[in-house]
mmCIF file of C-alpha atoms in Angstrom:
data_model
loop_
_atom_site.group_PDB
_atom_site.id
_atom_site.type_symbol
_atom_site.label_atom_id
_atom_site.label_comp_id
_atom_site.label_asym_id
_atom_site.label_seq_id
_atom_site.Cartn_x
_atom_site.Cartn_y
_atom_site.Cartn_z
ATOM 1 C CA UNK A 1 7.139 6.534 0.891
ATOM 2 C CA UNK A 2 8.859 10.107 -0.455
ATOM 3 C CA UNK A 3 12.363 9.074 -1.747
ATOM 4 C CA UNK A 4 15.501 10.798 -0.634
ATOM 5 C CA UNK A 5 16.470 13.341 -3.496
ATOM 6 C CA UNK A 6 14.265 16.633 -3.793
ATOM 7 C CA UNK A 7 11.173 16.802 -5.015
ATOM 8 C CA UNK A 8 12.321 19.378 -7.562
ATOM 9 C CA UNK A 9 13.756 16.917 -8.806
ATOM 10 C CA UNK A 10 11.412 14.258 -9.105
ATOM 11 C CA UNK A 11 9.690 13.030 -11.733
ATOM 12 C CA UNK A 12 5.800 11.927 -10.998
ATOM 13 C CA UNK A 13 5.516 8.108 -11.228
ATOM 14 C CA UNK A 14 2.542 6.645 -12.944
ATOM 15 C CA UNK A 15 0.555 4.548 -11.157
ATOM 16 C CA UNK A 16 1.493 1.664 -13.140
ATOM 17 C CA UNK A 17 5.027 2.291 -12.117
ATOM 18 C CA UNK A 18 4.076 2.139 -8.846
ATOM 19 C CA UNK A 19 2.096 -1.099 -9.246
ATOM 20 C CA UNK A 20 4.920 -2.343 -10.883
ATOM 21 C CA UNK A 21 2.913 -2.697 -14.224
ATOM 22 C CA UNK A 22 4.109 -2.917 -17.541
ATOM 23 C CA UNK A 23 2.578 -1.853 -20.868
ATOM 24 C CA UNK A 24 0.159 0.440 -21.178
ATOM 25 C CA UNK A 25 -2.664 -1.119 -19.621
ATOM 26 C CA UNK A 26 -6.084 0.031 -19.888
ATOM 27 C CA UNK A 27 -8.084 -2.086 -16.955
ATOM 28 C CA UNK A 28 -6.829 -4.992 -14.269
ATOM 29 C CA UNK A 29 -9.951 -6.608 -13.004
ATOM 30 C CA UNK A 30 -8.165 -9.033 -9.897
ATOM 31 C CA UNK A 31 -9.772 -11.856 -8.309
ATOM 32 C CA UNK A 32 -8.778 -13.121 -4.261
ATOM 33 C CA UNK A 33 -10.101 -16.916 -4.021
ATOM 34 C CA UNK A 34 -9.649 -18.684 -0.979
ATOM 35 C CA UNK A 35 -8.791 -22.402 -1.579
ATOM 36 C CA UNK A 36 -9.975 -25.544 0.653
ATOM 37 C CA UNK A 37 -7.580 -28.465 1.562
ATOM 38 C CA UNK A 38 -8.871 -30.434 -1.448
ATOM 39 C CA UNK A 39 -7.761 -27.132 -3.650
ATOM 40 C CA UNK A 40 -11.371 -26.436 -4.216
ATOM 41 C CA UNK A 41 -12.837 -23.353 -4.865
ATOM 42 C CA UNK A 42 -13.851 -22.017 -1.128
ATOM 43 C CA UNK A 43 -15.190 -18.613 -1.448
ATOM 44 C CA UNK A 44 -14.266 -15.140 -2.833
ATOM 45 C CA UNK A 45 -12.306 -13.329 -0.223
ATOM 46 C CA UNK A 46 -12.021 -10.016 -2.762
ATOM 47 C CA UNK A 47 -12.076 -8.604 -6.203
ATOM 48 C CA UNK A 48 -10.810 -5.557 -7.321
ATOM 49 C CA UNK A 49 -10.874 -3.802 -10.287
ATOM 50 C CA UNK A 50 -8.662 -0.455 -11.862
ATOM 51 C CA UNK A 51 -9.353 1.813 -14.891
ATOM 52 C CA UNK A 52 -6.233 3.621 -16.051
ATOM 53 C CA UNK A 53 -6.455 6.622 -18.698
ATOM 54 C CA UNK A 54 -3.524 5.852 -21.717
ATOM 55 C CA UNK A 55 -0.530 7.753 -19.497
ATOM 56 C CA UNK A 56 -0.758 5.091 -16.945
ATOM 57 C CA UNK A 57 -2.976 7.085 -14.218
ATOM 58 C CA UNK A 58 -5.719 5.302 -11.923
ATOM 59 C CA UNK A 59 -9.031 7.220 -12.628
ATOM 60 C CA UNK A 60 -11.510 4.838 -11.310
ATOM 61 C CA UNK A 61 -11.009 1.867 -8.739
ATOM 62 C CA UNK A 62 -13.966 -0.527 -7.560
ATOM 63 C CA UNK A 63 -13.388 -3.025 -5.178
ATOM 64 C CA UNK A 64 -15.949 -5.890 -3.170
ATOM 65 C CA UNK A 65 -15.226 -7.737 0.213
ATOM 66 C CA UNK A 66 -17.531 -9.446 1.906
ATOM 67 C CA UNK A 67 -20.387 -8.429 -0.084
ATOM 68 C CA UNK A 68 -19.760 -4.960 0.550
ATOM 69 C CA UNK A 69 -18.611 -2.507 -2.842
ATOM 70 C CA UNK A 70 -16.931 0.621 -2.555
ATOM 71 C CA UNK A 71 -15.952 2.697 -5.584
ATOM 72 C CA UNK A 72 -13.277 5.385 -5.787
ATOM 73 C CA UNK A 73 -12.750 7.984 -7.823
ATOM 74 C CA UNK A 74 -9.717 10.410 -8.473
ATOM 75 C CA UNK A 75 -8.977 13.952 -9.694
ATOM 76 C CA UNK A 76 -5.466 15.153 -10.420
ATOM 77 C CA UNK A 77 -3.904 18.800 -11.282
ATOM 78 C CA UNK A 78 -1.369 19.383 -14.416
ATOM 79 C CA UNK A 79 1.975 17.242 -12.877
ATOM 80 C CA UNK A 80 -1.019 14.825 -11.889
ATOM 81 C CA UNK A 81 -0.871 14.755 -8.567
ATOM 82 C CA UNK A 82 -4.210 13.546 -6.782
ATOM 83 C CA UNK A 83 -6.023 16.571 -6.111
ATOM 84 C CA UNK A 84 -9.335 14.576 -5.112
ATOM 85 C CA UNK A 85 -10.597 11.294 -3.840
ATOM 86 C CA UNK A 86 -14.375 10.533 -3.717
ATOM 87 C CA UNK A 87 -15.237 7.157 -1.786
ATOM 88 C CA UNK A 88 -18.647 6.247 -2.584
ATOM 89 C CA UNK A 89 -20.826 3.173 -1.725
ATOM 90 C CA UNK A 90 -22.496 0.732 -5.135
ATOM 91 C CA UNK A 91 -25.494 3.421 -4.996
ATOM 92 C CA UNK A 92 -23.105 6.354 -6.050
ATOM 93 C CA UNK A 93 -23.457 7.750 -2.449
ATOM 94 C CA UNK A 94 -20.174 9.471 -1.465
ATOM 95 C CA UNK A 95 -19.095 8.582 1.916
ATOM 96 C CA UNK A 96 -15.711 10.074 2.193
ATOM 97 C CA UNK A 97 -13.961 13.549 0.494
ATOM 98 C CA UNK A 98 -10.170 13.597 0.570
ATOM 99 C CA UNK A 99 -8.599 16.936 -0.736
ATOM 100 C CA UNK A 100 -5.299 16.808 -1.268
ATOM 101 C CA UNK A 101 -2.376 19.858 -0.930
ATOM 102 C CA UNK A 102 0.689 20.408 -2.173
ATOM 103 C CA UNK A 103 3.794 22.659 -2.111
ATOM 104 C CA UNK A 104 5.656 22.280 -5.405
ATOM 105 C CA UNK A 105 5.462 17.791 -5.572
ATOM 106 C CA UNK A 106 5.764 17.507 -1.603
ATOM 107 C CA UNK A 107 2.268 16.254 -0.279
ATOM 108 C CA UNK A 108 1.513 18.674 2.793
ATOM 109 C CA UNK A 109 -2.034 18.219 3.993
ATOM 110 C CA UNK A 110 -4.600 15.588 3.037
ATOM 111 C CA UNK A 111 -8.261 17.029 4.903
ATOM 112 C CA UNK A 112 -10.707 13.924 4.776
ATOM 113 C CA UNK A 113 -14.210 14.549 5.473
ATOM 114 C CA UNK A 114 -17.041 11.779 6.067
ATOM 115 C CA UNK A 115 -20.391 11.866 8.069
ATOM 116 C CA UNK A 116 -18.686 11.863 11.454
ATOM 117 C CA UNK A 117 -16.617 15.081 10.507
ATOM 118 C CA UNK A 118 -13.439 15.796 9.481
ATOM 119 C CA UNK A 119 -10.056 14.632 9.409
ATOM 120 C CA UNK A 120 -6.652 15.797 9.009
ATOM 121 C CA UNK A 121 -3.279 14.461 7.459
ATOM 122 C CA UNK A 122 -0.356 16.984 7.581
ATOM 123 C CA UNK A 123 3.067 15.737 5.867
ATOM 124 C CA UNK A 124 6.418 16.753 7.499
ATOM 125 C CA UNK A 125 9.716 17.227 5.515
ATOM 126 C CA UNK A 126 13.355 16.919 6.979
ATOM 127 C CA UNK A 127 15.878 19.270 4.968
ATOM 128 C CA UNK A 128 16.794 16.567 2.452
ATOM 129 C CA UNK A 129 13.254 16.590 1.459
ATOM 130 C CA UNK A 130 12.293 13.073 2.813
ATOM 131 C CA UNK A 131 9.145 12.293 4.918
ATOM 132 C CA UNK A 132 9.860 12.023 8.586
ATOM 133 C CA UNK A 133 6.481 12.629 10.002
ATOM 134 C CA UNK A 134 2.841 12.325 9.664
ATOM 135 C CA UNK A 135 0.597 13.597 11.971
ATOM 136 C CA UNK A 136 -3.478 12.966 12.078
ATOM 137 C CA UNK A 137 -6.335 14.758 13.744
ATOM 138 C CA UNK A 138 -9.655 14.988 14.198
ATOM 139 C CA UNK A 139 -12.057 17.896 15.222
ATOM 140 C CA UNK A 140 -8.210 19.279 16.042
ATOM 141 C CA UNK A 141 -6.714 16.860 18.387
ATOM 142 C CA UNK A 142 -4.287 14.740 17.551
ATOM 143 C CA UNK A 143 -5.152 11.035 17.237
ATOM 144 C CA UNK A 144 -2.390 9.135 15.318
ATOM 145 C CA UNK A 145 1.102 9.905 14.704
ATOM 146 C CA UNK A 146 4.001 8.227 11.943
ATOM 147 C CA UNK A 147 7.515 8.897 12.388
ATOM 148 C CA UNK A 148 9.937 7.969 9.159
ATOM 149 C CA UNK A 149 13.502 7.327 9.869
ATOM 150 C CA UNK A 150 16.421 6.464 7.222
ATOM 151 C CA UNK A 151 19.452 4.174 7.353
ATOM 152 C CA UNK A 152 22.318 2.337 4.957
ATOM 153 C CA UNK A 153 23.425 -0.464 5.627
ATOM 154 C CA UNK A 154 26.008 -2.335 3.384
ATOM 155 C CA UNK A 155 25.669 0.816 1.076
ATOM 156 C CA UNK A 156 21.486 -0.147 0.943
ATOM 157 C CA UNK A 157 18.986 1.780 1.981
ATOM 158 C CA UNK A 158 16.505 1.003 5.006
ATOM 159 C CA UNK A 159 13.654 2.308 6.073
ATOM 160 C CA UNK A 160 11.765 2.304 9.348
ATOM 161 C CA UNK A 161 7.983 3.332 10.178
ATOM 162 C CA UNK A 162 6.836 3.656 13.395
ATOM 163 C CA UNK A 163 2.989 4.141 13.832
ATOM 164 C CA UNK A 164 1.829 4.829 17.064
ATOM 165 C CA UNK A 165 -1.905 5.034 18.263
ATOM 166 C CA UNK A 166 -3.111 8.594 19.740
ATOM 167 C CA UNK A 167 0.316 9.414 19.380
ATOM 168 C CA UNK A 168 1.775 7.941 22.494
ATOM 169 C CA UNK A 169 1.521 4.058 22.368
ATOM 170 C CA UNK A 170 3.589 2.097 19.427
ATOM 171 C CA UNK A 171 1.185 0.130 17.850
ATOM 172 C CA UNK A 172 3.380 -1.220 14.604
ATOM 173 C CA UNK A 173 6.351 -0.657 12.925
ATOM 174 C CA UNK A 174 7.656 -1.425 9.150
ATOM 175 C CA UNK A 175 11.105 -2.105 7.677
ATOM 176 C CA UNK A 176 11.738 -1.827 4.483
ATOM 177 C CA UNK A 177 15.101 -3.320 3.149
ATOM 178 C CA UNK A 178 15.688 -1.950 -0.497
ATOM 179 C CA UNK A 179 18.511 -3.336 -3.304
ATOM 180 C CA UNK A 180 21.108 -1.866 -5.560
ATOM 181 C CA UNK A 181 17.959 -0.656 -7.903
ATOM 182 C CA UNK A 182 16.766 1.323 -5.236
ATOM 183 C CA UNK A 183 13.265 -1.166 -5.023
ATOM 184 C CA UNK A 184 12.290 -2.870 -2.152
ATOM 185 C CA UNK A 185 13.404 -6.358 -1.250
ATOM 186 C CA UNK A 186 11.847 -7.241 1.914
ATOM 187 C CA UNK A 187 9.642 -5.672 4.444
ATOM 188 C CA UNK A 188 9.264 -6.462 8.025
ATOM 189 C CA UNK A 189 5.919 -5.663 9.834
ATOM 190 C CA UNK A 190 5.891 -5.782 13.566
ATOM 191 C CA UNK A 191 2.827 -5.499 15.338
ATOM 192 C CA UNK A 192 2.626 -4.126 18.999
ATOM 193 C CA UNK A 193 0.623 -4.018 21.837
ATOM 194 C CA UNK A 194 -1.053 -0.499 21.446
ATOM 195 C CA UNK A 195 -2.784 -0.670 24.974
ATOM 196 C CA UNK A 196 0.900 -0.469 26.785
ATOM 197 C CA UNK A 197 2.941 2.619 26.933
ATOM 198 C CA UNK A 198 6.012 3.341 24.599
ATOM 199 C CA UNK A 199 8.438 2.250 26.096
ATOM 200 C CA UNK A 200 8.567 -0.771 26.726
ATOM 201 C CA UNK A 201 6.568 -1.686 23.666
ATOM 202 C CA UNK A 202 5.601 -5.342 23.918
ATOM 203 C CA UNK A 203 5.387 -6.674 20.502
ATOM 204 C CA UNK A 204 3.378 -9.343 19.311
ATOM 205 C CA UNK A 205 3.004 -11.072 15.539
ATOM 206 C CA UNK A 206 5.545 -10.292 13.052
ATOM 207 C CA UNK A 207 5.066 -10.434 9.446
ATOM 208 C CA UNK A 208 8.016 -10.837 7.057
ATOM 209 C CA UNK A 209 7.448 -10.154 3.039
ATOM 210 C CA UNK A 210 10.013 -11.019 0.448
ATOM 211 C CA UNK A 211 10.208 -9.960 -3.123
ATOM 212 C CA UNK A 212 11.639 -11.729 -6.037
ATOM 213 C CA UNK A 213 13.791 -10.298 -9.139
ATOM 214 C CA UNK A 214 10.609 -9.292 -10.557
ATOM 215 C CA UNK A 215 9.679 -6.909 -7.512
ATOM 216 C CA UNK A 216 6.868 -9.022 -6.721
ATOM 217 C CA UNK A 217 5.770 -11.204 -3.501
ATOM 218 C CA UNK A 218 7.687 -14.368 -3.287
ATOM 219 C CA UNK A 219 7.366 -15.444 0.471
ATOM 220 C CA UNK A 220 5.376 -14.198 4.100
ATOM 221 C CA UNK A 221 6.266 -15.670 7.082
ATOM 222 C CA UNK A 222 3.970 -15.096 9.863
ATOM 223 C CA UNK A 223 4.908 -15.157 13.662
ATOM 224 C CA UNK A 224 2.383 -14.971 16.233
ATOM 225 C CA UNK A 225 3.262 -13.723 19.980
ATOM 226 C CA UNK A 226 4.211 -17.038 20.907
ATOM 227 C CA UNK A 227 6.957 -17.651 18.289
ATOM 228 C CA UNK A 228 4.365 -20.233 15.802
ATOM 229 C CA UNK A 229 5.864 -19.345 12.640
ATOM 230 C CA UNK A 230 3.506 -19.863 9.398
ATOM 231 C CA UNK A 231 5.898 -19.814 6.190
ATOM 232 C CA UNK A 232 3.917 -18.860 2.654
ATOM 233 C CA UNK A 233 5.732 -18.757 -1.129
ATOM 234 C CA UNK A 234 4.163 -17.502 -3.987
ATOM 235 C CA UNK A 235 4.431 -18.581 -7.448
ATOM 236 C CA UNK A 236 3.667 -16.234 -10.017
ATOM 237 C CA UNK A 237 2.637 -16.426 -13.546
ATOM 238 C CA UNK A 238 3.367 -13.974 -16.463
ATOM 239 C CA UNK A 239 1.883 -12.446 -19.806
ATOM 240 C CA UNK A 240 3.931 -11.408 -22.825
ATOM 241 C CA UNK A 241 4.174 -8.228 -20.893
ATOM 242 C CA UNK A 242 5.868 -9.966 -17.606
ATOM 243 C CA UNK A 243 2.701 -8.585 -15.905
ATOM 244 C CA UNK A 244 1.651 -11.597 -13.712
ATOM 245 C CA UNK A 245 -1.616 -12.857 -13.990
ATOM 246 C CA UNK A 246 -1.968 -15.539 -11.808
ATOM 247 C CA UNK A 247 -0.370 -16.121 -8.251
ATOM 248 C CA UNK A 248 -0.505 -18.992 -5.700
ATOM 249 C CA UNK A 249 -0.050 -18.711 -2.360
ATOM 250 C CA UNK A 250 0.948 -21.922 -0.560
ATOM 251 C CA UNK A 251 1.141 -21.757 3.506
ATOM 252 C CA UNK A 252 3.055 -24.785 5.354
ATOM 253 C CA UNK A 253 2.955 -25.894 1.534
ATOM 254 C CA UNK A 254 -0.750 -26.019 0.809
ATOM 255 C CA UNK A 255 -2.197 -24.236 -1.651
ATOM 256 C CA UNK A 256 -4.515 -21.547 0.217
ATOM 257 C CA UNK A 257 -4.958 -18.596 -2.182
ATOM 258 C CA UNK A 258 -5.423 -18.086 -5.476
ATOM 259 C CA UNK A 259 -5.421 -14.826 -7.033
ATOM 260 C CA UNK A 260 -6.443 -14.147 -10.920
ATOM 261 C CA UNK A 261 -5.517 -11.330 -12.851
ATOM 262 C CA UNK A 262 -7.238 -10.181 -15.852
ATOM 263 C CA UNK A 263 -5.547 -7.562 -17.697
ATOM 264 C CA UNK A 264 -6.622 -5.229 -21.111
ATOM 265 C CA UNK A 265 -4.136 -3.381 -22.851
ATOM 266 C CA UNK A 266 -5.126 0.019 -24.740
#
């Protein structure tokens, strides 16, 4: 999400800013275990891991699900900006290009190429400088469209983003609550029925994410189509940096995921 002041303005977050990291941290290797009723180990949903260079950049991100790898790798200009993402399977064999362009710090285009062809992303800017569209084709037709809208309410910002699938029927749409430090506090995803026109949408599960004074996950709820809510806290656990390194997920109060973070420090 592009903020609201101008990107002249703007100073280029790291990507430990934007992970909410502290420190300067060299690698995070994160581990995604799924937990049985008797809080055994079940099985591995994910792990992930992230090589940052000492100013707090991602250069190298490798990540298994499902017994599947894929390894990314990123190239960035002088105000380090991602110029370059290469996608590439545990053999080294690239599967997807994305080239990223930019006017000044304002992301314009994003072209992704893979086997099947190639891709566009173009970025759309209102006069304040903040997102309010994205628009994707492929082979030059339109596919996917995002619209970005901005509100205050209570003197707090909120944000709403509306995805719609080949650009006519709603398929979800996100709102993001933020607090008096300008971070986000809770985000709502609702999920439509993509196969229906516009309007009406019909919508169907709704997620709802709270963070905690930290800025990091403290509850989901879940609510499928027919109103079955599933409720899910988090408990998090800190280093000497106030990075966490270890977060429980409990759902209708049983543990159900556990997620391990190891973390080296430059």
């Amino acid at each position: 999400m592009v903020g609201c002041q101008s990107a002249n303005n703007q100073k280029q977050p790291t990507d430990l800013i934007k992970q909410k990291l502290k420190g300067k941290i060299k690698t995070i290797n994160e581990f995604v275990l799924r937990i049985d009723q008797n809080n055994l180990l079940k099985d591995t949903i994910s792990t992930n891991s992230i090589t940052f260079n000492k100013l707090g950049y991602a250069i190298k991100e490798v990540k298994t699900t499902q017994n599947k790898t894929l390894k990314k790798l990123y190239e960035r200009d002088d105000k380090f900006n991602i110029t370059q993402q290469l996608t590439m399977d545990e053999n080294d064999t690239v599967l997807l290009t994305e080239n990223y362009f930019y006017d000044n710090l304002q992301l314009k285009t994003v072209e992704q190429i893979n086997q099947n062809g190639k891709n566009l992303i173009e970025y759309f800017y209102d006069d304040n400088d903040s997102l309010i569209e994205e628009r994707r084709s492929a082979d030059g037709s339109e596919f996917s469209l995002t619209k970005y809208a901005y509100f205050e309410e209570d003197g707090l910002k909120i944000t709403h983003q509306s995805n719609y699938f080949q650009s006519k029927n709603k398929a979800q749409k996100i709102i993001q609550k933020f607090n008096s430090q300008n971070r986000t506090n809770e985000t709502t995803y609702e999920i439509y029925n993509s196969d229906q026109p516009v309007e009406p949408p019909i919508l169907g599960s709704i997620l709802k994410v709270k963070m905690d004074e930290n800025w990091n996950l403290s509850s989901m709820e879940s609510i499928n189509a027919h109103g079955i809510s599933s409720f899910t806290t988090i408990k998090n656990e800190y280093d000497e940096m106030e990075n966490w390194i270890k977060q429980e997920h409990f759902t209708d109060g049983q543990l159900a995921v556990l997620i391990i973070r190891k973390i080296h420090y430059f």
